[in-house]
Short mmCIF file of C-alpha atoms and ligand atoms in Angstrom, two decimals:
data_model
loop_
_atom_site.label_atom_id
_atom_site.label_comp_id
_atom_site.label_asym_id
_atom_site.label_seq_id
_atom_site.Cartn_x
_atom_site.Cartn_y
_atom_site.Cartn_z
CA UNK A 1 -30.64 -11.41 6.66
CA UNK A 2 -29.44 -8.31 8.04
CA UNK A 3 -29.03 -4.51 5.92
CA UNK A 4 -25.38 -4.72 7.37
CA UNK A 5 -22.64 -5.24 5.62
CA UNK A 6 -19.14 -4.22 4.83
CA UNK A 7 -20.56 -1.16 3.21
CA UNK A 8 -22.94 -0.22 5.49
CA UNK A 9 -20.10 -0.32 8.13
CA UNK A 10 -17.38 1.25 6.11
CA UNK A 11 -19.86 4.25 5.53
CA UNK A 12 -21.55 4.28 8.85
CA UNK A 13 -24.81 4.14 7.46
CA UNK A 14 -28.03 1.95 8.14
CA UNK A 15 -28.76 0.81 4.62
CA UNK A 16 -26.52 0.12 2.00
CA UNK A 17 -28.17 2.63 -0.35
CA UNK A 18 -26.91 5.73 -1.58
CA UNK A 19 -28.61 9.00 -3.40
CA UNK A 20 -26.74 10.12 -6.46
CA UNK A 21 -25.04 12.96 -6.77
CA UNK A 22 -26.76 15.20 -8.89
CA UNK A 23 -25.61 18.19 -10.16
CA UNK A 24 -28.02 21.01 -11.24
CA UNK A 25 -30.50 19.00 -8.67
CA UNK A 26 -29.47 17.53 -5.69
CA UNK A 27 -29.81 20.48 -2.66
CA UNK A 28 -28.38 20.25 0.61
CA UNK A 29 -31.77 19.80 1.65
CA UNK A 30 -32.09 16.77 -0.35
CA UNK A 31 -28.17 14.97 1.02
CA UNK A 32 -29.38 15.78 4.36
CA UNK A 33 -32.85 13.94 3.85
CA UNK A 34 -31.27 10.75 2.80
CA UNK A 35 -28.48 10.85 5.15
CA UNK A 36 -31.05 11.82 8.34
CA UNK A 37 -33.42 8.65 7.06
CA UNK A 38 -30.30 6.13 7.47
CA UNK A 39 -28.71 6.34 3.75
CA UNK A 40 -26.36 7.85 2.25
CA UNK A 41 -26.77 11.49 0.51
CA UNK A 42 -24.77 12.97 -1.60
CA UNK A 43 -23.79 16.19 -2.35
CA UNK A 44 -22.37 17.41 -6.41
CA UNK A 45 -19.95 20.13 -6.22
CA UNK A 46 -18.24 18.70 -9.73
CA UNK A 47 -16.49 22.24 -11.34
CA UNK A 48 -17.85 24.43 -8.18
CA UNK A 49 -15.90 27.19 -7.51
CA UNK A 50 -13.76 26.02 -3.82
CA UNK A 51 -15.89 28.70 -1.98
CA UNK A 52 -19.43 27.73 -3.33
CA UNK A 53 -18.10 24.10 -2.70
CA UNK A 54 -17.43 25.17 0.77
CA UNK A 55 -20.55 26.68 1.44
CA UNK A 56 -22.64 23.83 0.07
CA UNK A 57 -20.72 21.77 2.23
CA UNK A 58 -21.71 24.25 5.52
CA UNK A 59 -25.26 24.13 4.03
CA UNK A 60 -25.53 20.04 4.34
CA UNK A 61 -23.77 20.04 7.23
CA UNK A 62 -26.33 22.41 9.13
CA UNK A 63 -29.09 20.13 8.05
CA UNK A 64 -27.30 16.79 9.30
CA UNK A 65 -25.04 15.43 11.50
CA UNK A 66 -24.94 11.83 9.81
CA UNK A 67 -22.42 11.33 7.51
CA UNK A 68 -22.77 11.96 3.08
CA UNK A 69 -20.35 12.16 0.21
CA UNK A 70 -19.26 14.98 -1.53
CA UNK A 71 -19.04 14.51 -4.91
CA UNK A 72 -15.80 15.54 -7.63
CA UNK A 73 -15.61 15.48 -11.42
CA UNK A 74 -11.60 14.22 -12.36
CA UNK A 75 -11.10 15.48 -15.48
CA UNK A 76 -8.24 17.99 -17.34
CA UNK A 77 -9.04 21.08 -17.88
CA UNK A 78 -8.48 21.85 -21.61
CA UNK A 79 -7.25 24.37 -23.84
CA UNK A 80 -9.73 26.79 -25.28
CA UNK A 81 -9.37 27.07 -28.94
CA UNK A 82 -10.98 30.35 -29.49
CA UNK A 83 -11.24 29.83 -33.62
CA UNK A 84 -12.75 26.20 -33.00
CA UNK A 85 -15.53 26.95 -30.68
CA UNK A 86 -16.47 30.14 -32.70
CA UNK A 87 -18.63 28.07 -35.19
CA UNK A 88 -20.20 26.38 -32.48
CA UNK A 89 -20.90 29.43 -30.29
CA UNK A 90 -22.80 31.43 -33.04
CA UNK A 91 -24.93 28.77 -33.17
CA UNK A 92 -26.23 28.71 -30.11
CA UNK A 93 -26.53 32.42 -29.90
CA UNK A 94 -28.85 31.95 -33.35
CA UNK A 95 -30.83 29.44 -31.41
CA UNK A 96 -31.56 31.66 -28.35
CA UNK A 97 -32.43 34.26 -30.56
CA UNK A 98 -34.77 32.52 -32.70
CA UNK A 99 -36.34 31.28 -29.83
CA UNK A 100 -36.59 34.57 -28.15
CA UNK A 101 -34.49 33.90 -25.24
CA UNK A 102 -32.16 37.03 -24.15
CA UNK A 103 -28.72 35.19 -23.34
CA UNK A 104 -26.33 36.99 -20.39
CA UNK A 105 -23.37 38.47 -22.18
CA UNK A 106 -20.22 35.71 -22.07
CA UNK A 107 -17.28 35.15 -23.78
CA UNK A 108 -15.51 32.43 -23.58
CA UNK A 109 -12.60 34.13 -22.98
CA UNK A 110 -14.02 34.34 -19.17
CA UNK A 111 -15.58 30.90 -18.93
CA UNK A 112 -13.89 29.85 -15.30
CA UNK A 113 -13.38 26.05 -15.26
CA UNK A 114 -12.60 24.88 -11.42
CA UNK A 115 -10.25 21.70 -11.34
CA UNK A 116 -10.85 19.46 -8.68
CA UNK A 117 -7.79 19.79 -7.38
CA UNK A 118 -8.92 23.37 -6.24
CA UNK A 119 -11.55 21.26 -4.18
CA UNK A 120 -9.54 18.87 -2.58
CA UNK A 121 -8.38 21.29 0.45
CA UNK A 122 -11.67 22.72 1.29
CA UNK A 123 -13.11 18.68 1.59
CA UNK A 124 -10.19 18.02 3.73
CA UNK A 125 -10.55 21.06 5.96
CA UNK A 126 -14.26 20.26 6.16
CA UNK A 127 -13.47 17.28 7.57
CA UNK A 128 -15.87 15.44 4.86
CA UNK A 129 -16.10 11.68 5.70
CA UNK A 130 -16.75 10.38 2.32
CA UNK A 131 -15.76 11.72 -1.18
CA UNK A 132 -16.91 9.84 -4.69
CA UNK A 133 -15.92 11.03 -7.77
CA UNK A 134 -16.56 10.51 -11.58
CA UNK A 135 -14.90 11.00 -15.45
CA UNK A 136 -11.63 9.55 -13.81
CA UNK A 137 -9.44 8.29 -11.12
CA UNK A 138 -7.90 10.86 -8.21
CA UNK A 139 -4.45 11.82 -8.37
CA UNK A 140 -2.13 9.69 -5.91
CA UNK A 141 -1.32 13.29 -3.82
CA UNK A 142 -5.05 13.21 -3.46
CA UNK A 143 -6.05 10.13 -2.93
CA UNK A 144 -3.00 9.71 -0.06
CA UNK A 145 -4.55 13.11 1.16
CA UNK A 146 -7.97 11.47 2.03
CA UNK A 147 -7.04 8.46 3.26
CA UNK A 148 -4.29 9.50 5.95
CA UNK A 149 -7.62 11.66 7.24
CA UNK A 150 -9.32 8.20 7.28
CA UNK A 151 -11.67 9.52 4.28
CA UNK A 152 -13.95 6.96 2.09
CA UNK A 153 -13.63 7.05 -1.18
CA UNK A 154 -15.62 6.29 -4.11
CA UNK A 155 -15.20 5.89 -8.09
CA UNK A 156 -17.21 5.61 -10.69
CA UNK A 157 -16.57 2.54 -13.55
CA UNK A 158 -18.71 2.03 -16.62
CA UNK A 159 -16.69 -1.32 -17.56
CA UNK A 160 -14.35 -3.67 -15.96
CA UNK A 161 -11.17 -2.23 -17.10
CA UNK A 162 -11.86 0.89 -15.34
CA UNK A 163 -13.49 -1.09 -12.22
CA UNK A 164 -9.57 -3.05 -12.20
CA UNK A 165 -7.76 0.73 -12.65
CA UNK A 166 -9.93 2.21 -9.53
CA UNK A 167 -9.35 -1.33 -7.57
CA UNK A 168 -5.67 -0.83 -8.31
CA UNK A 169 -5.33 2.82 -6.85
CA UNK A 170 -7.17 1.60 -3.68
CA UNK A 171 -10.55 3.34 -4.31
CA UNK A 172 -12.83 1.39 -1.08
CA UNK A 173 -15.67 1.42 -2.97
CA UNK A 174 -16.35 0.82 -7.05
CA UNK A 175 -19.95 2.07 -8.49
CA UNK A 176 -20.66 -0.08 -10.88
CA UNK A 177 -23.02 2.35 -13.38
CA UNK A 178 -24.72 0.92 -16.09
CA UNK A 179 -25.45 2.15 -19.14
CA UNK A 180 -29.50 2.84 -18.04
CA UNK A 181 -27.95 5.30 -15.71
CA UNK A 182 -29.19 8.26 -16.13
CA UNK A 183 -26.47 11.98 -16.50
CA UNK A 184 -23.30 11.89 -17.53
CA UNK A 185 -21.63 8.82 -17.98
CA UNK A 186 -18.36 8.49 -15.80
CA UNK A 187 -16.36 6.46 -18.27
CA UNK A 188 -12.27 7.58 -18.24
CA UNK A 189 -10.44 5.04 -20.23
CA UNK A 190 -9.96 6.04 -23.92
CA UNK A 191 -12.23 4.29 -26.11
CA UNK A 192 -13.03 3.71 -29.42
CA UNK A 193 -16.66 2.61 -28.53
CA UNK A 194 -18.29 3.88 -25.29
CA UNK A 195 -18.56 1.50 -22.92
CA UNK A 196 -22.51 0.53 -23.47
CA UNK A 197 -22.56 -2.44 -20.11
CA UNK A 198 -25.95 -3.20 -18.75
CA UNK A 199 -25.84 -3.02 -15.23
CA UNK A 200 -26.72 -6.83 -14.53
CA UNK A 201 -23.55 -7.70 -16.80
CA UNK A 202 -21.47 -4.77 -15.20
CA UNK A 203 -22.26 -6.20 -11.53
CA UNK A 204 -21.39 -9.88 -13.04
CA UNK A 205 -18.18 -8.77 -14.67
CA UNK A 206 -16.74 -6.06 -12.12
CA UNK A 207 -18.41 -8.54 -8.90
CA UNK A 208 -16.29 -11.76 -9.67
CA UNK A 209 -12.62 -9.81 -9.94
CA UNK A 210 -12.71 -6.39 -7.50
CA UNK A 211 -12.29 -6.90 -3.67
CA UNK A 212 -14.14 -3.87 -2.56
CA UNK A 213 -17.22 -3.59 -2.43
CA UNK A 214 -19.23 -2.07 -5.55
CA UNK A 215 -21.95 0.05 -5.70
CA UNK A 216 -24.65 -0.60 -8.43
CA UNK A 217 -26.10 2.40 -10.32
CA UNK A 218 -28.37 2.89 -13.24
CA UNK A 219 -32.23 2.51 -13.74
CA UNK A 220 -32.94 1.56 -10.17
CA UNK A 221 -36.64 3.14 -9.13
CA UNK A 222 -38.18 1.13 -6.93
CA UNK A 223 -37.74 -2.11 -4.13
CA UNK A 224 -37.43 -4.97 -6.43
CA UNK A 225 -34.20 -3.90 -8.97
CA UNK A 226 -32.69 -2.56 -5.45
CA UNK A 227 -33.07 -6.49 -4.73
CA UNK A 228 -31.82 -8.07 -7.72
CA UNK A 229 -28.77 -5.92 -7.75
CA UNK A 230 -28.01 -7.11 -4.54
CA UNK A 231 -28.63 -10.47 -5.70
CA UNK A 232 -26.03 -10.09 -8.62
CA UNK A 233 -23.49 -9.03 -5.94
CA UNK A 234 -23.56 -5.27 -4.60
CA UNK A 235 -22.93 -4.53 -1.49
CA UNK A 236 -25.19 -1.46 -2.26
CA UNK A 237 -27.15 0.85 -4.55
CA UNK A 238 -26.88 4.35 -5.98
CA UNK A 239 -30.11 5.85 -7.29
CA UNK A 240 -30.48 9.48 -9.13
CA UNK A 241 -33.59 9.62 -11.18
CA UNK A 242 -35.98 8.34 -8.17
CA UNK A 243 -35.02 11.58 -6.60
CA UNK A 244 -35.75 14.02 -9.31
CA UNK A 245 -39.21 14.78 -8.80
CA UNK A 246 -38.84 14.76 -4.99
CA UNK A 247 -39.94 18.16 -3.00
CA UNK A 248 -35.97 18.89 -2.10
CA UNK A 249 -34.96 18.92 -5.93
CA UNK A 250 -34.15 22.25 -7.85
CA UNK A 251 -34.68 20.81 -10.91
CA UNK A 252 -37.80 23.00 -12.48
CA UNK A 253 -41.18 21.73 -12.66
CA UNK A 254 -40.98 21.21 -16.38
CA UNK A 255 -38.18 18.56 -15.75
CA UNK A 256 -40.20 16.98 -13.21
CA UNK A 257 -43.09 16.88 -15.25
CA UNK A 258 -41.41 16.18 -18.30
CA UNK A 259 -39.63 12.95 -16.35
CA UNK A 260 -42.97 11.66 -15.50
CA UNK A 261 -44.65 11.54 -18.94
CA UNK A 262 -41.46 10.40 -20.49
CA UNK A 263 -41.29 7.61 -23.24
CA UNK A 264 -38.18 5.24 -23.18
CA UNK A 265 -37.56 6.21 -26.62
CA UNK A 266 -37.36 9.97 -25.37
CA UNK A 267 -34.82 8.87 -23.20
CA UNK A 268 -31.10 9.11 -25.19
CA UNK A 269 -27.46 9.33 -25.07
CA UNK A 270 -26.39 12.65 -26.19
CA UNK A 271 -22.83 14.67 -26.38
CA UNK A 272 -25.07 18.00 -26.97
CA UNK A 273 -25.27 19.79 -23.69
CA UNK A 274 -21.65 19.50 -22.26
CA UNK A 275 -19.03 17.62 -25.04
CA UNK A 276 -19.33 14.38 -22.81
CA UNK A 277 -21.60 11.68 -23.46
CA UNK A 278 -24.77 11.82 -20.79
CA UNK A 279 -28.92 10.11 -20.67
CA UNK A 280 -31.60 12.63 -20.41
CA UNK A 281 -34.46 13.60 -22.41
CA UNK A 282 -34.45 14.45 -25.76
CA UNK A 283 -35.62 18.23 -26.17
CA UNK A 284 -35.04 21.47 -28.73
CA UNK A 285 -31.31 22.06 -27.33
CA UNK A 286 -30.58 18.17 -28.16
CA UNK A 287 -32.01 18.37 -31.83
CA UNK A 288 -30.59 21.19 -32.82
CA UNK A 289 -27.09 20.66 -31.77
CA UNK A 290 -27.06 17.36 -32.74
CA UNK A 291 -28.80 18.56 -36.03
CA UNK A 292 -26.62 21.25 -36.85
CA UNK A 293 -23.29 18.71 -37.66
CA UNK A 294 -20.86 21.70 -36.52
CA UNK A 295 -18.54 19.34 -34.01
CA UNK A 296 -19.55 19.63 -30.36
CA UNK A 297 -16.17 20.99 -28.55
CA UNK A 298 -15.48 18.72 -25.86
CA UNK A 299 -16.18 18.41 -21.63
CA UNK A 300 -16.61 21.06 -20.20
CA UNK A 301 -16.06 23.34 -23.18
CA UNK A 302 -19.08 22.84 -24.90
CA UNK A 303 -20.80 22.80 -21.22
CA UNK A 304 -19.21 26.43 -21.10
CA UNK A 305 -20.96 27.43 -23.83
CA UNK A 306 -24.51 26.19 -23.42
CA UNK A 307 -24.43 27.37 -19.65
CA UNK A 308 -26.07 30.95 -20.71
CA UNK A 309 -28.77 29.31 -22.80
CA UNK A 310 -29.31 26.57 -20.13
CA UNK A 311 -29.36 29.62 -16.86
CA UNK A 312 -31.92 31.47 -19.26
CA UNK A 313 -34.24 28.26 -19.83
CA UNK A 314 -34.01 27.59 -15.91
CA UNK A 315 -35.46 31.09 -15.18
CA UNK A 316 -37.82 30.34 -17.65
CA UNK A 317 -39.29 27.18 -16.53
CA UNK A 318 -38.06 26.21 -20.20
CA UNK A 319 -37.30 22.12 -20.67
CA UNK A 320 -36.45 22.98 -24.26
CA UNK A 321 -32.71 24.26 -22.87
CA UNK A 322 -32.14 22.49 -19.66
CA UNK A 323 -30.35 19.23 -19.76
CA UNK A 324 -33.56 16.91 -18.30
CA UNK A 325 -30.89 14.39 -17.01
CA UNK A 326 -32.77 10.39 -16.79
CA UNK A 327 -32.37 7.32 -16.27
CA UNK A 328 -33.76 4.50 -18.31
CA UNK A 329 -37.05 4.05 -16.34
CA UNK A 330 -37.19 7.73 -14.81
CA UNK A 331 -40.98 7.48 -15.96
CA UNK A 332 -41.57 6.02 -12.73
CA UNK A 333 -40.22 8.87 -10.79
CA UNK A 334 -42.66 10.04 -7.76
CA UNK A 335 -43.67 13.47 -6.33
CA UNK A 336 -42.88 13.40 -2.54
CA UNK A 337 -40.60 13.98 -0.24
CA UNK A 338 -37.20 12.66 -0.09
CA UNK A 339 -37.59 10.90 3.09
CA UNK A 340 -41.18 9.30 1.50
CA UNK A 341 -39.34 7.97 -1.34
CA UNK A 342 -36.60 6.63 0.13
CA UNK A 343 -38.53 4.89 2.83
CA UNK A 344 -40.74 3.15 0.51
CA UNK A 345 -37.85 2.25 -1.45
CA UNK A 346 -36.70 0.41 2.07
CA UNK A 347 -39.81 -0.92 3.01
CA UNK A 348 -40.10 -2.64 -0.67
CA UNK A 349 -36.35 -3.87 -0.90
CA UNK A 350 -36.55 -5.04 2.75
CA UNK A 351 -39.70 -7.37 1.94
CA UNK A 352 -37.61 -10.27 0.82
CA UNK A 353 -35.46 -10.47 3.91
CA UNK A 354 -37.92 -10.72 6.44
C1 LIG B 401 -29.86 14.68 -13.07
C2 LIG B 401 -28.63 13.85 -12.87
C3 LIG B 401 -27.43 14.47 -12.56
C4 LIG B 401 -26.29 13.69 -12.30
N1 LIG B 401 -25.14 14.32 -11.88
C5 LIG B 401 -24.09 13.56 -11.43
C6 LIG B 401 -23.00 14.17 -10.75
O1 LIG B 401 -22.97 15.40 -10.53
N2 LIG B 401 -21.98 13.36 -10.35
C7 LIG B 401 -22.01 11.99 -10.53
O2 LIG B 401 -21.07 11.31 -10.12
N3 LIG B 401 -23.05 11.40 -11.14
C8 LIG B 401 -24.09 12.15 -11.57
N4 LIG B 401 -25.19 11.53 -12.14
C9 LIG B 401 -25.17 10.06 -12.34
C10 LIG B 401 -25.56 9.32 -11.05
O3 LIG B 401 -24.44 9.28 -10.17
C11 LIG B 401 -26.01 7.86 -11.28
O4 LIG B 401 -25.04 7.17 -12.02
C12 LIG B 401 -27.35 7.75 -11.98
O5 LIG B 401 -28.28 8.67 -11.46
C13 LIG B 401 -27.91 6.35 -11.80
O6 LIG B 401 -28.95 6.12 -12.70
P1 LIG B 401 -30.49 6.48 -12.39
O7 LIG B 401 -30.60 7.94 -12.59
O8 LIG B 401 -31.24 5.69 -13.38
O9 LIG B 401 -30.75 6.11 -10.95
C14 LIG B 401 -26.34 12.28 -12.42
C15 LIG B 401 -27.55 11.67 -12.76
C16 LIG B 401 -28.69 12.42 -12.97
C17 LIG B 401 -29.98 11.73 -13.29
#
């Protein structure tokens, strides 16, 4: 059996498997790595300003001529209720402060939130061949926009429903990402319960009724889940936490190391860094949010107001503030290159079909 298939072909890529946009740790360095070795990178500009989105884009683009997706959070930007973030606010401020951490003066008065409709010209002019996107479904202007420039597009479902809604609009490709998945989950439809799927019952459920092909994300780290996903149906994979640890990452060496040594019990759902609900490690920031009982304000509100505690803990090398974004089995996350891992990754999926 042959790595070709309709995916491969639709995305002009040798193997059906894609890196995860990751924002906060994915660098053009990184896209271009997985792109250059015959995959698919991709690059997170979700809530970038249009002119750092534009430069990132120049900054891949310099570093490979093979094609990678440009990724886009869909979501509304909301109205700031001064008086209802106040409580929440103060209480971070008390938390940098008891932890000695000197926080950049912000209000939230300035707190710049970039819709991705902003983005949508500069990925057009840049000629981008692929775009994915996540935490909703494109507007119809947009998604018309990309595909009369012959653009592939991508969305992200956490349960069937939202797999059919995506199928419906179009979308050529459906990730499938289960709940192991590790960041923010992409779920859009409004929900009582959070869509909780496995990814095995995700691929068996979204597999059997959606044309496109779908793209399975969530826990992946080495050859032999990148084979039984194919096995349950995907025309491909999408894998984040393998890549954390890898020399091209900006995530700080705390997160790395922190990934590493993790326990799956350290490994959680939490609203606590950014108002939506996301998998990473549990540290101080988590605890003491989720501790506190003041109500989180939601995406990207909340996000807004970490964002000074979270820059300071970055310059810091300090995991205690950073969102350490996992996936269920991120434990098994390896230092090397990007190229390394991604090869071995091939070399261990592409035992069974020789
Ligand atoms: C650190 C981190 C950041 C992420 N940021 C994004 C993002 O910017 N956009 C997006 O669509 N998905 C994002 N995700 C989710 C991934 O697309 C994917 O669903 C997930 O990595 C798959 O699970 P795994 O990490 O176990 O491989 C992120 C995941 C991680 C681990």
């Amino acid at each position: 059996m042959e790595w070709s298939n309709t995916l491969t072909q639709l995305l002009k890529i040798k193997y059906p498997i894609v890196q995860a946009p990751m924002l906060g740790v994915t660098t053009p360095a990184m896209v271009a790595a997985i792109s250059n070795a015959g995959g698919l990178g991709s690059l997170p500009v979700g809530g970038l300003s249009p002119e750092i989105t534009r430069d990132l884009i120049r900054q891949t683009k310099a570093l490979t001529d093979k094609p990678f997706a440009v990724n886009l959070f869909v979501y509304n930007i909301p109205n700031v209720n001064q008086n209802a973030i106040k409580p929440m606010q103060a209480f971070l401020e008390k938390l940098a402060a008891d932890h000695q951490v000197t926080l950049p003066t912000t209000s939230p008065e300035t707190f710049q939130f970039y819709s991705y409709t902003d983005q949508v010209p500069v990925l057009l002019e840049e000629k981008v061949p692929v775009v994915s996107f996540t935490f909703g479904v494109l507007s119809d202007p947009a998604i018309k926009a990309f595909h009369d420039k012959g653009v592939v597009l991508i969305g992200t479902a956490t349960c069937l429903l939202e797999a059919l809604i995506l199928s419906g609009k179009g979308i050529d490709v459906i990730t499938a990402q289960g709940i192991e998945a590790g960041g923010h989950r992409g779920t859009f439809v409004d929900n009582d319960t959070l869509p909780a799927i496995g990814l095995l019952s995700l691929l068996s459920l979204i597999t059997a009724e959606v044309k496109q092909p779908v793209l399975a994300a969530g826990g992946m780290m080495e050859g032999k889940s990148i084979k039984a996903a194919l096995t349950m149906g995907a025309a491909g994979v999408q894998l984040g936490s393998a890549f954390i640890a890898c020399t091209e990452s900006m995530a700080i060496p705390a997160y790395k190391a922190a990934i590493q040594q993790a326990s799956e019990t350290d490994i959680i759902l939490t609203r606590a860094f950014s108002g939506r609900w996301a998998r990473g490690l549990r540290n101080k920031l988590i605890s003491a949010v989720e501790g506190s009982g003041i109500p989180i304000p939601v995406y990207p509100v909340q996000a807004g107001l970490v964002s000074p505690l979270r820059a300071a803990g970055v310059s810091h090398n300090n995991k205690e503030f950073v969102p350490l974004w996992a996936g269920q089995a991120a434990s098994k996350a390896k230092t090397a290159s990007a190229a390394e891992i991604f090869g071995e990754l091939i070399a261990e999926a592409g035992l069974g079909y020789e």
